[in-house]
GROMACS .gro file of C-alpha atoms in nm:
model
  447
    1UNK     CA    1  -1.497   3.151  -0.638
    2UNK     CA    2  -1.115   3.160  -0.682
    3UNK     CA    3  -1.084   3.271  -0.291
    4UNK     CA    4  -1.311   3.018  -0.207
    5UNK     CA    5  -1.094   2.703  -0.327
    6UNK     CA    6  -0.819   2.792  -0.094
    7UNK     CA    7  -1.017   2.889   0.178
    8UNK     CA    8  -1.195   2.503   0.190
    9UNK     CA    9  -0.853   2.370   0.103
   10UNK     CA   10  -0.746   2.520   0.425
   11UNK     CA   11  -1.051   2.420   0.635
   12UNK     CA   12  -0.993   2.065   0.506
   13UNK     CA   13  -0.617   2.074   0.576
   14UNK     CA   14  -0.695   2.152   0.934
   15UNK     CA   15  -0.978   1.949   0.997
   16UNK     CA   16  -0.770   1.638   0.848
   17UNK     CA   17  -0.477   1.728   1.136
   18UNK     CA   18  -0.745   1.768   1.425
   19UNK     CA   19  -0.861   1.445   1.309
   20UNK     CA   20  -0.505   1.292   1.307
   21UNK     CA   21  -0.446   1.413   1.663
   22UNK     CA   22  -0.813   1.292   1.734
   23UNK     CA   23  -0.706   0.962   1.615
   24UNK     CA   24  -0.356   0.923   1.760
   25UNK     CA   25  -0.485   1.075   2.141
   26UNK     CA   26  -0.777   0.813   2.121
   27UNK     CA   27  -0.561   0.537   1.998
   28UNK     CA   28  -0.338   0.505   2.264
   29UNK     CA   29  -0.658   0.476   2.522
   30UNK     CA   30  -0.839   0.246   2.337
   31UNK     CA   31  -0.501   0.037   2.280
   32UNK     CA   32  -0.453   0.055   2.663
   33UNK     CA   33  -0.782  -0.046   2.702
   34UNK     CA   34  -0.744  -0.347   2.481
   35UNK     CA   35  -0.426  -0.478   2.661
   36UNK     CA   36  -0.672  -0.447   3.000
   37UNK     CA   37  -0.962  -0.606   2.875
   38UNK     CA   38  -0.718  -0.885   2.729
   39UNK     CA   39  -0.571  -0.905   3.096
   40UNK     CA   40  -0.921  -0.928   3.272
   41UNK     CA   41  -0.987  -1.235   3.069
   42UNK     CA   42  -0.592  -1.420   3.119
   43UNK     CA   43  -0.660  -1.301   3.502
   44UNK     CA   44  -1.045  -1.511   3.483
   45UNK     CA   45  -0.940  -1.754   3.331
   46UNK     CA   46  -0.624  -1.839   3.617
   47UNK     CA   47  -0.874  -1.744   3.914
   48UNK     CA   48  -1.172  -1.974   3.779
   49UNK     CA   49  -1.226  -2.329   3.676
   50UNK     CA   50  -1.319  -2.407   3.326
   51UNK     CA   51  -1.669  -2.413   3.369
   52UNK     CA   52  -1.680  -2.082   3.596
   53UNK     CA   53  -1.434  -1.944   3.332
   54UNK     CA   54  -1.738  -2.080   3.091
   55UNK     CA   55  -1.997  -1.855   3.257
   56UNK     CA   56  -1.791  -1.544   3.229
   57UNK     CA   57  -1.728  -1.554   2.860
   58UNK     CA   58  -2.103  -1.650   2.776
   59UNK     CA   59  -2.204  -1.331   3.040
   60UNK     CA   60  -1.950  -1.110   2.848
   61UNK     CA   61  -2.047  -1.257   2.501
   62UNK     CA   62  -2.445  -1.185   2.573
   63UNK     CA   63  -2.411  -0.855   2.679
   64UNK     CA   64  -2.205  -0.739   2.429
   65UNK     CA   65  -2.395  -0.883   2.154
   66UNK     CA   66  -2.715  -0.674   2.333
   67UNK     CA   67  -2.533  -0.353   2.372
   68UNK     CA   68  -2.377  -0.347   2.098
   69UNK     CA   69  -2.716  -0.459   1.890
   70UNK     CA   70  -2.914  -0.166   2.094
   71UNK     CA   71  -2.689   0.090   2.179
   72UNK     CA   72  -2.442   0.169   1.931
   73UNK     CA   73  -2.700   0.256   1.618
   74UNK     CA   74  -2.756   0.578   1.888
   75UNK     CA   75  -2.367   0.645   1.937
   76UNK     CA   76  -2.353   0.635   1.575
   77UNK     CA   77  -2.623   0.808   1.479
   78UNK     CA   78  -2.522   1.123   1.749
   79UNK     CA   79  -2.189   1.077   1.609
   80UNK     CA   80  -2.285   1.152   1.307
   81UNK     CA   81  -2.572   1.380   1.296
   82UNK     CA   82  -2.377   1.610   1.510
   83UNK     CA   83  -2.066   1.633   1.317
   84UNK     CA   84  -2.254   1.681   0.996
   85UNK     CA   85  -2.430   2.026   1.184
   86UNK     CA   86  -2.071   2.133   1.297
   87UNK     CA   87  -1.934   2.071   0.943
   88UNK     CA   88  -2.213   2.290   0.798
   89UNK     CA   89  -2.115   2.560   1.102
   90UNK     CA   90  -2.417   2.462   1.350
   91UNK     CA   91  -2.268   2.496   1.693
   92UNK     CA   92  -2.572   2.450   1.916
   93UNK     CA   93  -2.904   2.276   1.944
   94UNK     CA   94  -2.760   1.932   1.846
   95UNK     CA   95  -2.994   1.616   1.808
   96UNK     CA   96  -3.036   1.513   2.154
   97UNK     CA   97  -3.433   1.425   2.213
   98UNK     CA   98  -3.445   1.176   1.901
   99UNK     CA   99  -3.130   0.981   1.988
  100UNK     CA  100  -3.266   0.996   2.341
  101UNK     CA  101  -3.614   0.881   2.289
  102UNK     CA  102  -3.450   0.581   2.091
  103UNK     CA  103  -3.225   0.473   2.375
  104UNK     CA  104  -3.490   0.518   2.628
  105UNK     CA  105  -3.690   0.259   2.434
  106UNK     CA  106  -3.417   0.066   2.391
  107UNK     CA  107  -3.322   0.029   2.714
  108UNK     CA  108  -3.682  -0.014   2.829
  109UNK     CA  109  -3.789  -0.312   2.576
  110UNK     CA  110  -3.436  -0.505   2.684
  111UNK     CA  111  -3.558  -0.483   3.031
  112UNK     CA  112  -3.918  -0.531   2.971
  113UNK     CA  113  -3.788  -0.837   2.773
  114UNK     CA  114  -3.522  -0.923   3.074
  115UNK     CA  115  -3.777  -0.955   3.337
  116UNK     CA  116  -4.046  -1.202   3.114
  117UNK     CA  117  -3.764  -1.428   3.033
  118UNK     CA  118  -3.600  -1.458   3.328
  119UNK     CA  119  -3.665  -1.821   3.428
  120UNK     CA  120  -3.485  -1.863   3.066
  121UNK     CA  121  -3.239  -1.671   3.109
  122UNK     CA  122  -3.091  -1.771   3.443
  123UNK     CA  123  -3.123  -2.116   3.384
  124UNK     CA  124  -3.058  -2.219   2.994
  125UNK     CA  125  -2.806  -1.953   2.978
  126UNK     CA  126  -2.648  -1.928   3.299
  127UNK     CA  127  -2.681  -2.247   3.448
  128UNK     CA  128  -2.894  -2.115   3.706
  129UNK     CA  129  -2.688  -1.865   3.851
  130UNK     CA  130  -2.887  -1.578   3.977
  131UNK     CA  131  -2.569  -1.359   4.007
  132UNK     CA  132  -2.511  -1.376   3.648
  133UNK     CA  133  -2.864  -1.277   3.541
  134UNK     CA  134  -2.857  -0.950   3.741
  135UNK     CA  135  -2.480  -0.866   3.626
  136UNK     CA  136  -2.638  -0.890   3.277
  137UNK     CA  137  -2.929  -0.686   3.318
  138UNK     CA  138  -2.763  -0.374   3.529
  139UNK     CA  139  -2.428  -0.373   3.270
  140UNK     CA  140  -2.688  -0.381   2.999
  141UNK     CA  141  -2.881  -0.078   3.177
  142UNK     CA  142  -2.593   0.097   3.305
  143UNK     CA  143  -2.420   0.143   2.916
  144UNK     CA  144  -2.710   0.304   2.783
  145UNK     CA  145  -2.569   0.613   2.920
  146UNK     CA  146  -2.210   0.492   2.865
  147UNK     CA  147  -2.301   0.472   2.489
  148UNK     CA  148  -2.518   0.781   2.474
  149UNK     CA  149  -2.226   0.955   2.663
  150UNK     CA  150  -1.950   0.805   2.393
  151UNK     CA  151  -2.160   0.929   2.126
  152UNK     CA  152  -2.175   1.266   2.222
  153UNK     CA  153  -1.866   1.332   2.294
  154UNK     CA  154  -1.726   1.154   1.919
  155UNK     CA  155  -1.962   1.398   1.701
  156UNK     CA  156  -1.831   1.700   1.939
  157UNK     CA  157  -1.454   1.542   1.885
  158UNK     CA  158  -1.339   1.544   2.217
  159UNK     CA  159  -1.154   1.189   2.172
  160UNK     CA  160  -0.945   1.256   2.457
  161UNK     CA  161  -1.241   1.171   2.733
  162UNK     CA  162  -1.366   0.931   2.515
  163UNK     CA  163  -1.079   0.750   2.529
  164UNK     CA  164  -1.091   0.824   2.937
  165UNK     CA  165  -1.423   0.691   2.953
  166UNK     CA  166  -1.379   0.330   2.795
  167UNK     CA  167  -0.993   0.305   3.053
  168UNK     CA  168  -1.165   0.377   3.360
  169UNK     CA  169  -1.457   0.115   3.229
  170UNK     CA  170  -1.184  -0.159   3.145
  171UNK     CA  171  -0.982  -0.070   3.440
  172UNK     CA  172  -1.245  -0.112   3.686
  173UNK     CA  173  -1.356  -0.437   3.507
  174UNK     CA  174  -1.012  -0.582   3.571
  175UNK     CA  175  -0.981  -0.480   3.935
  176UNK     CA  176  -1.202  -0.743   4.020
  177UNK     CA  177  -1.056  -1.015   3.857
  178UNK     CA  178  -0.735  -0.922   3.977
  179UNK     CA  179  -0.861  -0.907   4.313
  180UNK     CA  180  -0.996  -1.277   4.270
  181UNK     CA  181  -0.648  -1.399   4.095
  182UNK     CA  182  -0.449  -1.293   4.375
  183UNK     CA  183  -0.696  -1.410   4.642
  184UNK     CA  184  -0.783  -1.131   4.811
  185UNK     CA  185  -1.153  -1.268   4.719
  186UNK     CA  186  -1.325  -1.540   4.552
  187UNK     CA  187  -1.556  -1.725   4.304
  188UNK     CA  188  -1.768  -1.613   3.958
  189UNK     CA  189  -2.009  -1.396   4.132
  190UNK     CA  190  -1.693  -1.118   4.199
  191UNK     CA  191  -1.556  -1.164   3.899
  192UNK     CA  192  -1.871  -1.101   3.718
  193UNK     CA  193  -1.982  -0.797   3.943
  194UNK     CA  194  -1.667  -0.614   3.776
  195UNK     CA  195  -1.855  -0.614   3.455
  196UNK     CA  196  -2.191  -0.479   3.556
  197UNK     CA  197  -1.973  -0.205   3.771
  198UNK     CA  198  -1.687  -0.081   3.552
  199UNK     CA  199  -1.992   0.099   3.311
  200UNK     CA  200  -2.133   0.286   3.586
  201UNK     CA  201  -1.806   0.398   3.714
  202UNK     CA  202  -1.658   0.511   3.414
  203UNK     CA  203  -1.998   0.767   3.389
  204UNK     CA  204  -1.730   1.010   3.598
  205UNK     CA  205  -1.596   1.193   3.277
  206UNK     CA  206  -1.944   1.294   3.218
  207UNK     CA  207  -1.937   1.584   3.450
  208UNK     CA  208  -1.587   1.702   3.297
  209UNK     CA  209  -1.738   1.705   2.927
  210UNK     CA  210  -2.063   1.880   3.054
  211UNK     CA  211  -1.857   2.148   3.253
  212UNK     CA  212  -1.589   2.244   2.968
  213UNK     CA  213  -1.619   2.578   2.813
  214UNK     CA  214  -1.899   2.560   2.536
  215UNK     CA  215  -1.992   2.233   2.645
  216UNK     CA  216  -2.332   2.364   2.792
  217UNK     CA  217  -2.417   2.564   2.504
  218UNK     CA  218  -2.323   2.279   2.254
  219UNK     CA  219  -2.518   2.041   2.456
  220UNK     CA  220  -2.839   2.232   2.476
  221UNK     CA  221  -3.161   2.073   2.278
  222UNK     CA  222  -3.308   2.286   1.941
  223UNK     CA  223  -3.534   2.558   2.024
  224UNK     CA  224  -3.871   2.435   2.086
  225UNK     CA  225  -4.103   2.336   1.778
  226UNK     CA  226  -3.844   2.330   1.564
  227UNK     CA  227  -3.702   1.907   1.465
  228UNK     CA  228  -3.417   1.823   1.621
  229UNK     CA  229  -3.132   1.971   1.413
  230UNK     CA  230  -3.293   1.852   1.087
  231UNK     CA  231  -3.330   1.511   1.230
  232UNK     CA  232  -3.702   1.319   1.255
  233UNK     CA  233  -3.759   1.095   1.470
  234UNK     CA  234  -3.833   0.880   1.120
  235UNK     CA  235  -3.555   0.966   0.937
  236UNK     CA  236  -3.352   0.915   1.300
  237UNK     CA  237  -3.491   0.593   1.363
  238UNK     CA  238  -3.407   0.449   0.991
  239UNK     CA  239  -3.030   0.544   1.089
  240UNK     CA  240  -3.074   0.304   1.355
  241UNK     CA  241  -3.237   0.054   1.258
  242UNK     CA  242  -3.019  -0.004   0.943
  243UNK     CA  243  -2.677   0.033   1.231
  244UNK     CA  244  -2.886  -0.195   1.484
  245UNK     CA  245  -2.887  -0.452   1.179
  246UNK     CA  246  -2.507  -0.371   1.127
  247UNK     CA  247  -2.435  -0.448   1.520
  248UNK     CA  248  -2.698  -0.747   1.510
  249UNK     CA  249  -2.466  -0.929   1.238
  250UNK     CA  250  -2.169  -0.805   1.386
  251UNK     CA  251  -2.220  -0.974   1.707
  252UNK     CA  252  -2.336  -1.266   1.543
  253UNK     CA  253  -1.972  -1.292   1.377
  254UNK     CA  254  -1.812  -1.276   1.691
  255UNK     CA  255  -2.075  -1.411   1.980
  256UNK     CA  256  -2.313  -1.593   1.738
  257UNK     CA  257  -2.029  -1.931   1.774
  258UNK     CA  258  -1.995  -1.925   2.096
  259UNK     CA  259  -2.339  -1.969   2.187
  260UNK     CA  260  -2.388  -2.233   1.889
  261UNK     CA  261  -2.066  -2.422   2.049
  262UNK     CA  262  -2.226  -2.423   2.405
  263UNK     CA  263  -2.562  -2.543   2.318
  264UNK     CA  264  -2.468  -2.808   2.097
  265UNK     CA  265  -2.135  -2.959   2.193
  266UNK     CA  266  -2.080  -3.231   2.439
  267UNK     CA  267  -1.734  -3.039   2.525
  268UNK     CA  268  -1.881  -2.827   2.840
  269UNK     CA  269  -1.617  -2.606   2.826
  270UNK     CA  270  -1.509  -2.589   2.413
  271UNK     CA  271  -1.722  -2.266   2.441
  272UNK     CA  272  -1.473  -2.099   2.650
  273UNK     CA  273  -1.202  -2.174   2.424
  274UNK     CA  274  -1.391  -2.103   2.111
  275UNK     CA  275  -1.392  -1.749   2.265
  276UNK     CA  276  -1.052  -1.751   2.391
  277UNK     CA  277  -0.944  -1.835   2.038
  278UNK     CA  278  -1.167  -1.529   1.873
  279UNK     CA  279  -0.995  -1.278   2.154
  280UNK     CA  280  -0.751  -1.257   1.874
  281UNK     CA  281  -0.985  -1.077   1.696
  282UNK     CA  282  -1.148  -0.868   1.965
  283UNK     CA  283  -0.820  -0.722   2.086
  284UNK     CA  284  -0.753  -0.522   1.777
  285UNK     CA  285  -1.146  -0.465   1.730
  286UNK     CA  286  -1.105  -0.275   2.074
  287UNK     CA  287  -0.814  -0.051   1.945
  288UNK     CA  288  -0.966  -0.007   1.589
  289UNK     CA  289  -1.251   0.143   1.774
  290UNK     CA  290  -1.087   0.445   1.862
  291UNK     CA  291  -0.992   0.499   1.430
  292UNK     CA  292  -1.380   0.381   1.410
  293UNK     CA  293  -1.489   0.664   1.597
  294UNK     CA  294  -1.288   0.958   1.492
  295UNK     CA  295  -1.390   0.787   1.151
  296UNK     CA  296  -1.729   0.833   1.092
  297UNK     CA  297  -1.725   1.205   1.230
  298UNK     CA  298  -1.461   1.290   1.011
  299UNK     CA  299  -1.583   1.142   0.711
  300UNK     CA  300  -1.948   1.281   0.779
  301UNK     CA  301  -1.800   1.652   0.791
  302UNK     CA  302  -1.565   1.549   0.489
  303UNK     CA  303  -1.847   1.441   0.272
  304UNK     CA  304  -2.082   1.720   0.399
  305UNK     CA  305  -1.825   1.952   0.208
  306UNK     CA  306  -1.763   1.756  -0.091
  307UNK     CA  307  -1.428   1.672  -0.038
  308UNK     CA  308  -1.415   1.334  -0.208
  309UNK     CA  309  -1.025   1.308  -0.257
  310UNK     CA  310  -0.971   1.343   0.103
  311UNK     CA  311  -1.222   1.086   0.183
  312UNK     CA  312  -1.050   0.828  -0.042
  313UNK     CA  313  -0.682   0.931   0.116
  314UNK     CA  314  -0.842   0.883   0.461
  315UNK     CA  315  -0.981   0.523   0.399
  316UNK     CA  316  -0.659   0.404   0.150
  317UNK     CA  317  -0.425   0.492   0.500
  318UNK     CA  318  -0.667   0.354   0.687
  319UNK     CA  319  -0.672   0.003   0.474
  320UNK     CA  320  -0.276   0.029   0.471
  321UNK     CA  321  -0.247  -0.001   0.771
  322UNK     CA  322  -0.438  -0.248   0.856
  323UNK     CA  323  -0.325  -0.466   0.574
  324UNK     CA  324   0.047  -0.416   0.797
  325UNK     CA  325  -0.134  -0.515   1.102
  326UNK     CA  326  -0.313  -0.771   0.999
  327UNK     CA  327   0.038  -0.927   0.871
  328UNK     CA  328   0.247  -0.868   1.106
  329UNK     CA  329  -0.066  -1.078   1.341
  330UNK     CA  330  -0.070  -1.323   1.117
  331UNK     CA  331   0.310  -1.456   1.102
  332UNK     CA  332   0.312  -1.416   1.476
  333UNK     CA  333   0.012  -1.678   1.500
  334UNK     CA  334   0.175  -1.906   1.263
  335UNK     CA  335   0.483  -1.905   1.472
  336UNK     CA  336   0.382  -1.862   1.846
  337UNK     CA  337  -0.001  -1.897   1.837
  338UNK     CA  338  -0.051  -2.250   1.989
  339UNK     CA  339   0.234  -2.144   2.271
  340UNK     CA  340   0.081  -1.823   2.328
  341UNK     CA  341  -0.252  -1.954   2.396
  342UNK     CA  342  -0.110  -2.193   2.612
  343UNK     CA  343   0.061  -1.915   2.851
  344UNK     CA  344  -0.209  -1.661   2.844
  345UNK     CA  345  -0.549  -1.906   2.922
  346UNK     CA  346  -0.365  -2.203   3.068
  347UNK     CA  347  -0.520  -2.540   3.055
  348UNK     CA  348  -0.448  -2.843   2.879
  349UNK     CA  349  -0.655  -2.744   2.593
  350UNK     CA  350  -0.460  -2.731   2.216
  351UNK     CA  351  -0.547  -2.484   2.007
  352UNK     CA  352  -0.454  -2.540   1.627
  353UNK     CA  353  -0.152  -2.341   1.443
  354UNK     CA  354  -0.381  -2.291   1.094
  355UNK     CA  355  -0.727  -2.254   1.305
  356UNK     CA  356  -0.551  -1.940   1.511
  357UNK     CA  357  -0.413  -1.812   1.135
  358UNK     CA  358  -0.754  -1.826   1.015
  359UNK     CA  359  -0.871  -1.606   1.297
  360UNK     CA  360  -0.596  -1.345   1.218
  361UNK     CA  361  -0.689  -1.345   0.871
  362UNK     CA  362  -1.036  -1.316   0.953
  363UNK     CA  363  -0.935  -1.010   1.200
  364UNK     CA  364  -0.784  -0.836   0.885
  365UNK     CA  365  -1.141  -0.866   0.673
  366UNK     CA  366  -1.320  -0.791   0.984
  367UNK     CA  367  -1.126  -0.452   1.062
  368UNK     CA  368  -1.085  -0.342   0.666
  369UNK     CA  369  -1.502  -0.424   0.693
  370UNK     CA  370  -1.539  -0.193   0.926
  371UNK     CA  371  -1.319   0.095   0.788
  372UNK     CA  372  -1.585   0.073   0.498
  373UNK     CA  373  -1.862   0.066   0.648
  374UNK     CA  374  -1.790   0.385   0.836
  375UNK     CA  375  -1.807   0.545   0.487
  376UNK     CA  376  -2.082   0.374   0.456
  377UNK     CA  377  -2.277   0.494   0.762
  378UNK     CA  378  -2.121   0.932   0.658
  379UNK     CA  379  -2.236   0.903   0.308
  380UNK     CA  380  -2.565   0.792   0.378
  381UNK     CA  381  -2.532   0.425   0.278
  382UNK     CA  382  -2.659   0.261   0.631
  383UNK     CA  383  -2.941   0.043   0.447
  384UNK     CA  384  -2.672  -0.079   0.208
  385UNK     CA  385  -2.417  -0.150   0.473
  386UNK     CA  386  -2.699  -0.347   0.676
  387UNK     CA  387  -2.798  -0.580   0.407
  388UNK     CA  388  -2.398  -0.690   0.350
  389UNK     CA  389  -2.332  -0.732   0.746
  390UNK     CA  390  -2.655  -0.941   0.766
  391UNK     CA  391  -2.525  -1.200   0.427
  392UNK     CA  392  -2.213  -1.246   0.629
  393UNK     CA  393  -2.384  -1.329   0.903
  394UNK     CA  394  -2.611  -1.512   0.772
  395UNK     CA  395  -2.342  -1.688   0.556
  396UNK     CA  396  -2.151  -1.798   0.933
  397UNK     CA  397  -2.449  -1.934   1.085
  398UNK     CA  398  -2.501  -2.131   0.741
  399UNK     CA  399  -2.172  -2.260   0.715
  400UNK     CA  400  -2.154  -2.362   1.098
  401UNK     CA  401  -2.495  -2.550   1.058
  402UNK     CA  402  -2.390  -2.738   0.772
  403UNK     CA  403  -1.982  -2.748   0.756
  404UNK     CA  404  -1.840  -3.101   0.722
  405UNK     CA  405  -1.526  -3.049   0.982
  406UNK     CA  406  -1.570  -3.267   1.288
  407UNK     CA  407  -1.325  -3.041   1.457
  408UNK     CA  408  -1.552  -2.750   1.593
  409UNK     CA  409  -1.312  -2.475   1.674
  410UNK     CA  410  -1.174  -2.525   1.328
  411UNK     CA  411  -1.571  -2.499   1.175
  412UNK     CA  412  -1.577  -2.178   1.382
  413UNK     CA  413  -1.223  -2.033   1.267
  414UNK     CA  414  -1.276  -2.145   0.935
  415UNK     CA  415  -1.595  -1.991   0.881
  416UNK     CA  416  -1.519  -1.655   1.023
  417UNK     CA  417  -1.235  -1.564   0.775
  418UNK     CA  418  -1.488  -1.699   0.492
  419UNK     CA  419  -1.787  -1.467   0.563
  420UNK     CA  420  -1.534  -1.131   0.645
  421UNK     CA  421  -1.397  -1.211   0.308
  422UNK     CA  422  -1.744  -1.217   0.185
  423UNK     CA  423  -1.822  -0.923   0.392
  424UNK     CA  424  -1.526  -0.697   0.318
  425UNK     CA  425  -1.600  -0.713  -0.050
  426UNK     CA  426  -1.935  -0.639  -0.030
  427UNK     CA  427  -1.910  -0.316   0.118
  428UNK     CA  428  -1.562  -0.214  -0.102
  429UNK     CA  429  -1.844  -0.257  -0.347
  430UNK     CA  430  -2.091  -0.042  -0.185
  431UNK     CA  431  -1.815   0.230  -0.119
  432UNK     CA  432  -1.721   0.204  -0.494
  433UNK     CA  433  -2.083   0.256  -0.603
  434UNK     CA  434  -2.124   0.502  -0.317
  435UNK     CA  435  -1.851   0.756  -0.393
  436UNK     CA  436  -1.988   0.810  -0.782
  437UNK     CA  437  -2.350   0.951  -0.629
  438UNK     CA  438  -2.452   1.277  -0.393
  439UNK     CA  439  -2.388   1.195  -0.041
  440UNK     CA  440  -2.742   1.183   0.148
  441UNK     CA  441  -2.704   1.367   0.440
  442UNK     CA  442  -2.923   1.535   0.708
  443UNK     CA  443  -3.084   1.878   0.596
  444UNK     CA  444  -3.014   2.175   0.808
  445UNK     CA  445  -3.258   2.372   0.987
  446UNK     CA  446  -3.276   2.739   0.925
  447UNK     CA  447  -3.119   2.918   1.211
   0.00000   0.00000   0.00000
């Protein structure tokens, strides 16, 4: 027992640094991928009109808050399941069929769905425009594999064409709007094809995850009539339905206002710059996606092996450094938000000093939110986790049908840093609660 302790001291030591490296490789694509995706929406923004602009960021808004609602409880749940089986030293035969069955039928309801509510669709959502309705429904087919790909290739920790994957998607998106900006071509319809492309394009690091050394072997499915590396299609499907309702609320936070603004403001274009002012939280919840997903790997193998100290010195840097993020944000906004807006979307629009504070402040809940519910999700919490997200939500959509501001934007910016306050300490609670109990975490097949 004696040799033991160092030996899993050791293990732990090195799994922390490949996580570390993990984290720092993936951070720098994911924080060049922000900067793009920032600079596809400045470049829209100068190439449209306001209401053209307008149908962009609703496009963008609805897909994300579908793909995100559908697709990442399967990222997450390969993430994890996967990392938990290499933790416990299970190389191959890694839960492919379940997660796949559930994005298949994913993907196959939205469409289903897509098709019967077309009429809808097109015209209460998009004005009409035909071009927007297919750009939604091939982006929203074409990241199933995008997500099933990222999810693979977090649990198997190869963050560096991860991080390749989500460039080459935010790079292509931004081609075509800086293709329209410059003149070289014209109108919404381009500028929207970039989205439902960029997805499809960036399915070319597939081929160079598949081919490395091990890569086969680690992606073959269990041996046949045994489950799916200890994972049901039950107990796999209660994973994602608890994330979907994480993702569902999620979106709501950050899409749910926009679409409340359009449909009930006389301002045609406020929505646009009800979403331009929430960018400021997007941004940073683009780069803390690549700490989200070296995250939940790392603290699935961590808590697989019991190694509670180094999941509480993993989420206390974590929190640090957001809290110095979040700051640093913050003063900026107070004292070059209104300018900055100005530059970067143009217009004549003013957007309010305190309103753009709120939103940083807001950003701060929403990422230290997210840090915990990643510990939420790797000790086996998801159900917990889901029921928080969906109060805040709920509490957003409550406040915005009800607040007494006449100023909308403010209503909006207002009531986001309320419910990620309301969010973030519900789940510190959870992860309090959580980290006194066993960890519930898949069962291992015998090999």
């Amino acid at each position: 027992m004696a040799a033991a302790a160092p030996e899993q001291s050791r293990s732990a030591g090195a799994a922390t640094r490949a996580y570390g490296r993990g984290a720092r490789v993936l951070s720098v694509g994911i924080a060049v991928t922000g900067l793009v995706t920032f600079a596809f929406f400045s470049l829209a923004s100068h190439a449209l009109n306001e209401v053209d602009y307008k149908g962009i960021s609703l496009l963008w808004s609805v897909m994300f808050l579908i793909i995100s609602v559908i697709y990442r409880p399967v990222e997450q749940l390969l993430s994890r399941t996967i990392s938990v089986r290499r933790a416990q030293g299970i190389e191959g035969g890694h839960p492919l069929h379940v997660a796949l069955g559930i994005q298949l039928g994913f993907a196959a309801l939205f469409l289903v769905i897509a098709l019967l509510e077309r009429d809808r669709i097109q015209n209460q959502v998009f004005d009409g425009s035909a071009a927007l309705y297919w750009v939604l429904v091939v982006a929203v087919l074409a990241f199933a594999a995008s997500y099933f790909a990222r999810g693979w290739l977090a649990g198997h920790q190869r963050f560096g064409l991860y991080g390749g994957l989500v460039l080459i998607e935010s790079c292509s998106r931004c081609l075509f709007a800086l293709l329209a900006a410059i003149g070289i071509a014209h109108g919404q319809s381009f500028v929207a094809l970039g989205i439902a492309a960029a997805p499809v394009v960036s399915l070319i690091v597939v081929p160079l995850a598949i081919l490395r050394p091990g890569a086969r072997a680690a992606a073959e499915p269990a041996a046949e009539g045994r489950q799916d590396g200890g994972l049901t299609m039950r107990g796999g499907a209660q994973f994602a339905g608890a994330v979907l309702v994480v993702m569902a609320a999620e979106q709501a936070l950050l899409n749910g206002p926009i679409v409340i603004v359009d449909a009930t403001s006389t301002n045609a274009a406020l929505a646009g710059f009800a979403f331009n002012a929430l960018l400021i939280t997007r941004a940073p919840l683009q780069l803390f996606q690549s700490i989200q997903t070296t995250l939940l790997p790392h603290l699935s193998s961590l808590t697989t092996t019991d190694d509670e100290a180094a999941v509480k010195h993993a989420l206390k840097v974590i929190v640090t450094a957001i809290a110095g993020f979040a700051g640093i944000v913050i003063v900026a906004l107070a004292l070059l938000g209104p300018w900055a807006m100005g530059i970067l979307f143009g217009g004549d629009f003013h957007y309010g000093r305190w309103g753009l504070v709120l939103v940083g402040i807001g950003m701060g809940l929403h990422l230290t939110a997210g840090t915990l519910n990643q510990a939420a999700l790797a000790r086996g919490r998801a159900a917990a986790a889901a029921g928080a997200w969906l109060g805040a939500a709920a509490l957003f959509m409550g406040w915005l049908a009800i607040s007494p501001l006449t100023d909308e934007l403010l209503a909006v910016e207002a009531g986001y840093a309320l419910s990620t306050a309301v969010l973030a300490a519900a789940l510190f609670v959870i992860e309090r609660r959580a980290a006194r109990r066993p960890t519930a975490t898949p069962e291992p097949q015998p090999r």
